[in-house]
């Protein structure tokens, strides 16, 4: 079974990283991300990497960020653009999506991975938010989910739209929260679907641990 959101980026979307023009940093914007690099302060050859300086200023001594620090980091970076900043709850599930060591925090490499995902999702949201209202309609969310490669029934799509819409509209923060949870839950399921057939058997506590953390 081919799972969506894997092997083709974050929903098969791509886009230039904000703050970059032809590979150069634009003054006053959040620094660009670098690709690769092992985790850990000592192991990373940061040199004059502006993103490293930016991240460590927010992360502090432990070299990681929790949800509140991530919220501050993303707000200061301006990645939301003209849209409302991300809520603390959305930042919590962002961390949960990439928290492979279950520390409740995010390291530098995980932050880079999140940044790439957020840029891809933002690019697509802006493409469907043509009137720049900061919201999209319910049918546009359903279309976006399908474009990302998720093959879901109308009933499942309706449930997702109902969960993330407010008065028939989906705000950017809720849109990202939806994308994060779809990716995280799909990843959780895929890792246990060893035969890639689309179904698995769960132990009760395994199910709770996987879903309650997201």
Short mmCIF file of C-alpha atoms in Angstrom, two decimals:
data_model
loop_
_atom_site.label_atom_id
_atom_site.label_comp_id
_atom_site.label_asym_id
_atom_site.label_seq_id
_atom_site.Cartn_x
_atom_site.Cartn_y
_atom_site.Cartn_z
CA UNK A 1 0.00 0.00 0.00
CA UNK A 2 1.32 3.42 -0.95
CA UNK A 3 0.94 5.80 1.97
CA UNK A 4 0.47 9.50 1.26
CA UNK A 5 2.88 12.11 2.47
CA UNK A 6 5.96 9.89 2.18
CA UNK A 7 8.57 9.86 -0.54
CA UNK A 8 7.11 12.94 -2.16
CA UNK A 9 7.73 15.56 0.47
CA UNK A 10 4.97 16.91 2.65
CA UNK A 11 1.97 16.37 0.47
CA UNK A 12 4.01 16.52 -2.73
CA UNK A 13 4.20 20.29 -2.47
CA UNK A 14 7.36 22.21 -2.97
CA UNK A 15 8.18 25.84 -2.69
CA UNK A 16 10.97 28.30 -2.17
CA UNK A 17 11.84 28.83 1.45
CA UNK A 18 10.63 32.25 2.66
CA UNK A 19 13.50 34.65 3.23
CA UNK A 20 15.34 33.40 0.18
CA UNK A 21 15.80 35.04 -3.22
CA UNK A 22 17.91 33.02 -5.64
CA UNK A 23 19.68 31.36 -2.71
CA UNK A 24 20.42 34.53 -0.76
CA UNK A 25 19.06 35.58 2.60
CA UNK A 26 16.72 38.55 2.50
CA UNK A 27 17.48 41.00 5.32
CA UNK A 28 14.88 41.02 8.07
CA UNK A 29 13.59 37.52 7.38
CA UNK A 30 14.10 34.23 9.12
CA UNK A 31 17.32 32.58 7.89
CA UNK A 32 17.13 29.72 5.41
CA UNK A 33 17.47 26.11 6.42
CA UNK A 34 20.42 23.96 5.58
CA UNK A 35 19.99 20.37 4.49
CA UNK A 36 21.47 17.49 6.45
CA UNK A 37 23.70 17.50 9.48
CA UNK A 38 23.59 15.09 12.40
CA UNK A 39 21.79 16.05 15.60
CA UNK A 40 23.65 17.50 18.53
CA UNK A 41 25.41 20.74 19.16
CA UNK A 42 28.96 19.44 19.13
CA UNK A 43 28.43 17.31 16.03
CA UNK A 44 26.95 20.10 13.92
CA UNK A 45 29.40 22.23 11.97
CA UNK A 46 27.42 25.44 12.35
CA UNK A 47 30.07 27.97 11.46
CA UNK A 48 28.27 31.09 10.31
CA UNK A 49 24.91 29.36 9.74
CA UNK A 50 22.34 32.08 10.60
CA UNK A 51 19.60 29.51 11.25
CA UNK A 52 21.77 27.85 13.88
CA UNK A 53 22.24 31.18 15.65
CA UNK A 54 18.53 31.89 15.43
CA UNK A 55 17.53 28.47 16.78
CA UNK A 56 19.97 28.43 19.70
CA UNK A 57 18.82 31.87 20.79
CA UNK A 58 15.33 30.45 21.26
CA UNK A 59 16.26 26.95 22.42
CA UNK A 60 18.59 27.96 25.23
CA UNK A 61 21.12 25.71 26.93
CA UNK A 62 19.48 22.32 26.29
CA UNK A 63 19.64 22.69 22.51
CA UNK A 64 15.95 21.86 22.09
CA UNK A 65 12.65 23.72 22.07
CA UNK A 66 9.42 22.85 23.81
CA UNK A 67 5.99 23.88 22.54
CA UNK A 68 6.10 27.36 24.06
CA UNK A 69 9.59 28.02 22.74
CA UNK A 70 8.56 26.70 19.33
CA UNK A 71 5.57 29.02 19.32
CA UNK A 72 7.85 31.96 20.10
CA UNK A 73 10.32 30.85 17.44
CA UNK A 74 7.70 30.51 14.71
CA UNK A 75 5.99 33.76 15.66
CA UNK A 76 9.27 35.69 15.57
CA UNK A 77 10.26 34.05 12.29
CA UNK A 78 7.18 35.43 10.57
CA UNK A 79 6.49 32.14 8.81
CA UNK A 80 2.76 32.70 9.27
CA UNK A 81 3.03 35.82 7.13
CA UNK A 82 -0.22 37.78 7.28
CA UNK A 83 -2.02 34.84 8.87
CA UNK A 84 -2.53 34.51 12.62
CA UNK A 85 0.39 32.99 14.57
CA UNK A 86 0.23 29.32 15.45
CA UNK A 87 -1.59 28.40 18.65
CA UNK A 88 0.17 26.61 21.47
CA UNK A 89 -1.86 23.46 20.81
CA UNK A 90 -0.79 23.39 17.16
CA UNK A 91 2.83 23.79 18.27
CA UNK A 92 2.38 20.84 20.64
CA UNK A 93 1.26 18.53 17.85
CA UNK A 94 4.04 19.83 15.59
CA UNK A 95 6.53 18.61 18.18
CA UNK A 96 4.65 15.33 18.61
CA UNK A 97 4.80 14.73 14.84
CA UNK A 98 8.61 14.69 14.91
CA UNK A 99 9.32 13.70 18.51
CA UNK A 100 10.87 10.33 17.76
CA UNK A 101 12.66 10.09 21.11
CA UNK A 102 9.56 11.10 23.11
CA UNK A 103 11.21 13.96 24.96
CA UNK A 104 8.38 16.39 24.29
CA UNK A 105 10.91 18.68 22.66
CA UNK A 106 12.39 19.34 19.25
CA UNK A 107 16.05 19.44 18.26
CA UNK A 108 17.64 21.44 15.48
CA UNK A 109 17.33 18.81 12.75
CA UNK A 110 13.71 18.16 13.69
CA UNK A 111 13.12 21.91 13.53
CA UNK A 112 14.56 22.00 10.02
CA UNK A 113 12.26 19.17 8.98
CA UNK A 114 9.27 21.00 10.44
CA UNK A 115 10.27 24.23 8.72
CA UNK A 116 10.31 22.51 5.33
CA UNK A 117 6.88 21.01 5.98
CA UNK A 118 5.39 24.31 7.12
CA UNK A 119 6.66 26.08 4.04
CA UNK A 120 5.11 23.46 1.77
CA UNK A 121 1.76 23.63 3.56
CA UNK A 122 1.81 27.43 3.59
CA UNK A 123 2.50 27.56 -0.15
CA UNK A 124 -0.51 25.39 -0.83
CA UNK A 125 -2.78 27.27 1.58
CA UNK A 126 -1.88 30.55 -0.10
CA UNK A 127 -2.65 29.01 -3.49
CA UNK A 128 -6.22 28.16 -2.45
CA UNK A 129 -6.72 31.29 -0.32
CA UNK A 130 -7.01 33.46 -3.39
CA UNK A 131 -8.82 36.34 -1.68
CA UNK A 132 -6.25 36.42 1.16
CA UNK A 133 -9.03 36.18 3.74
CA UNK A 134 -6.91 33.89 5.90
CA UNK A 135 -9.41 31.09 5.50
CA UNK A 136 -10.40 28.47 2.96
CA UNK A 137 -13.73 26.77 2.41
CA UNK A 138 -14.56 23.23 3.46
CA UNK A 139 -14.52 21.82 -0.07
CA UNK A 140 -11.08 23.36 -0.63
CA UNK A 141 -9.73 21.52 2.41
CA UNK A 142 -11.13 18.27 1.03
CA UNK A 143 -9.46 18.97 -2.31
CA UNK A 144 -6.16 19.82 -0.60
CA UNK A 145 -6.22 16.53 1.31
CA UNK A 146 -6.82 14.64 -1.92
CA UNK A 147 -4.01 16.50 -3.70
CA UNK A 148 -1.66 15.50 -0.87
CA UNK A 149 -2.35 11.91 -1.85
CA UNK A 150 -4.69 10.83 0.92
CA UNK A 151 -7.33 8.47 -0.45
CA UNK A 152 -10.13 8.93 2.06
CA UNK A 153 -13.83 8.18 1.95
CA UNK A 154 -16.36 11.05 1.77
CA UNK A 155 -17.40 10.18 5.32
CA UNK A 156 -13.83 10.52 6.62
CA UNK A 157 -13.28 13.76 4.73
CA UNK A 158 -16.53 15.15 6.14
CA UNK A 159 -15.43 14.26 9.67
CA UNK A 160 -12.06 15.98 9.18
CA UNK A 161 -13.66 19.10 7.75
CA UNK A 162 -16.13 19.24 10.63
CA UNK A 163 -13.30 18.93 13.14
CA UNK A 164 -11.16 21.73 11.70
CA UNK A 165 -13.70 24.23 10.34
CA UNK A 166 -15.32 27.17 12.08
CA UNK A 167 -18.59 28.30 10.57
CA UNK A 168 -17.72 26.53 7.35
CA UNK A 169 -14.27 28.12 7.04
CA UNK A 170 -10.81 26.75 7.87
CA UNK A 171 -8.19 29.13 9.25
CA UNK A 172 -4.47 28.72 8.51
CA UNK A 173 -3.65 27.50 12.02
CA UNK A 174 -6.36 24.83 11.81
CA UNK A 175 -5.27 23.89 8.31
CA UNK A 176 -1.71 23.29 9.50
CA UNK A 177 -2.98 21.39 12.55
CA UNK A 178 -4.95 19.15 10.20
CA UNK A 179 -1.91 18.55 7.98
CA UNK A 180 0.27 17.77 11.00
CA UNK A 181 -2.18 15.30 12.49
CA UNK A 182 -2.80 13.56 9.17
CA UNK A 183 0.91 13.08 8.66
CA UNK A 184 1.60 12.02 12.25
CA UNK A 185 -1.24 9.50 12.41
CA UNK A 186 -0.41 8.11 8.99
CA UNK A 187 3.21 7.71 10.06
CA UNK A 188 2.12 6.01 13.30
CA UNK A 189 -0.08 3.58 11.36
CA UNK A 190 2.39 2.96 8.54
CA UNK A 191 5.19 1.95 10.90
CA UNK A 192 2.98 -0.85 12.21
CA UNK A 193 1.61 -1.96 8.86
CA UNK A 194 4.58 -4.18 8.09
CA UNK A 195 2.96 -5.73 5.01
CA UNK A 196 1.73 -2.35 3.74
CA UNK A 197 -1.80 -3.68 3.31
CA UNK A 198 -3.72 -0.90 4.98
CA UNK A 199 -4.67 -2.65 8.23
CA UNK A 200 -2.94 -3.51 11.50
CA UNK A 201 -3.61 -5.02 14.92
CA UNK A 202 -3.06 -2.72 17.89
CA UNK A 203 -2.45 -3.36 21.52
CA UNK A 204 -4.70 -1.02 23.47
CA UNK A 205 -1.87 0.87 25.19
CA UNK A 206 0.10 1.13 21.93
CA UNK A 207 -2.94 2.78 20.38
CA UNK A 208 -3.31 5.18 23.31
CA UNK A 209 0.38 6.09 23.34
CA UNK A 210 0.36 6.78 19.62
CA UNK A 211 -2.81 8.82 19.47
CA UNK A 212 -2.83 10.65 22.83
CA UNK A 213 0.59 12.14 22.13
CA UNK A 214 -0.53 13.75 18.88
#
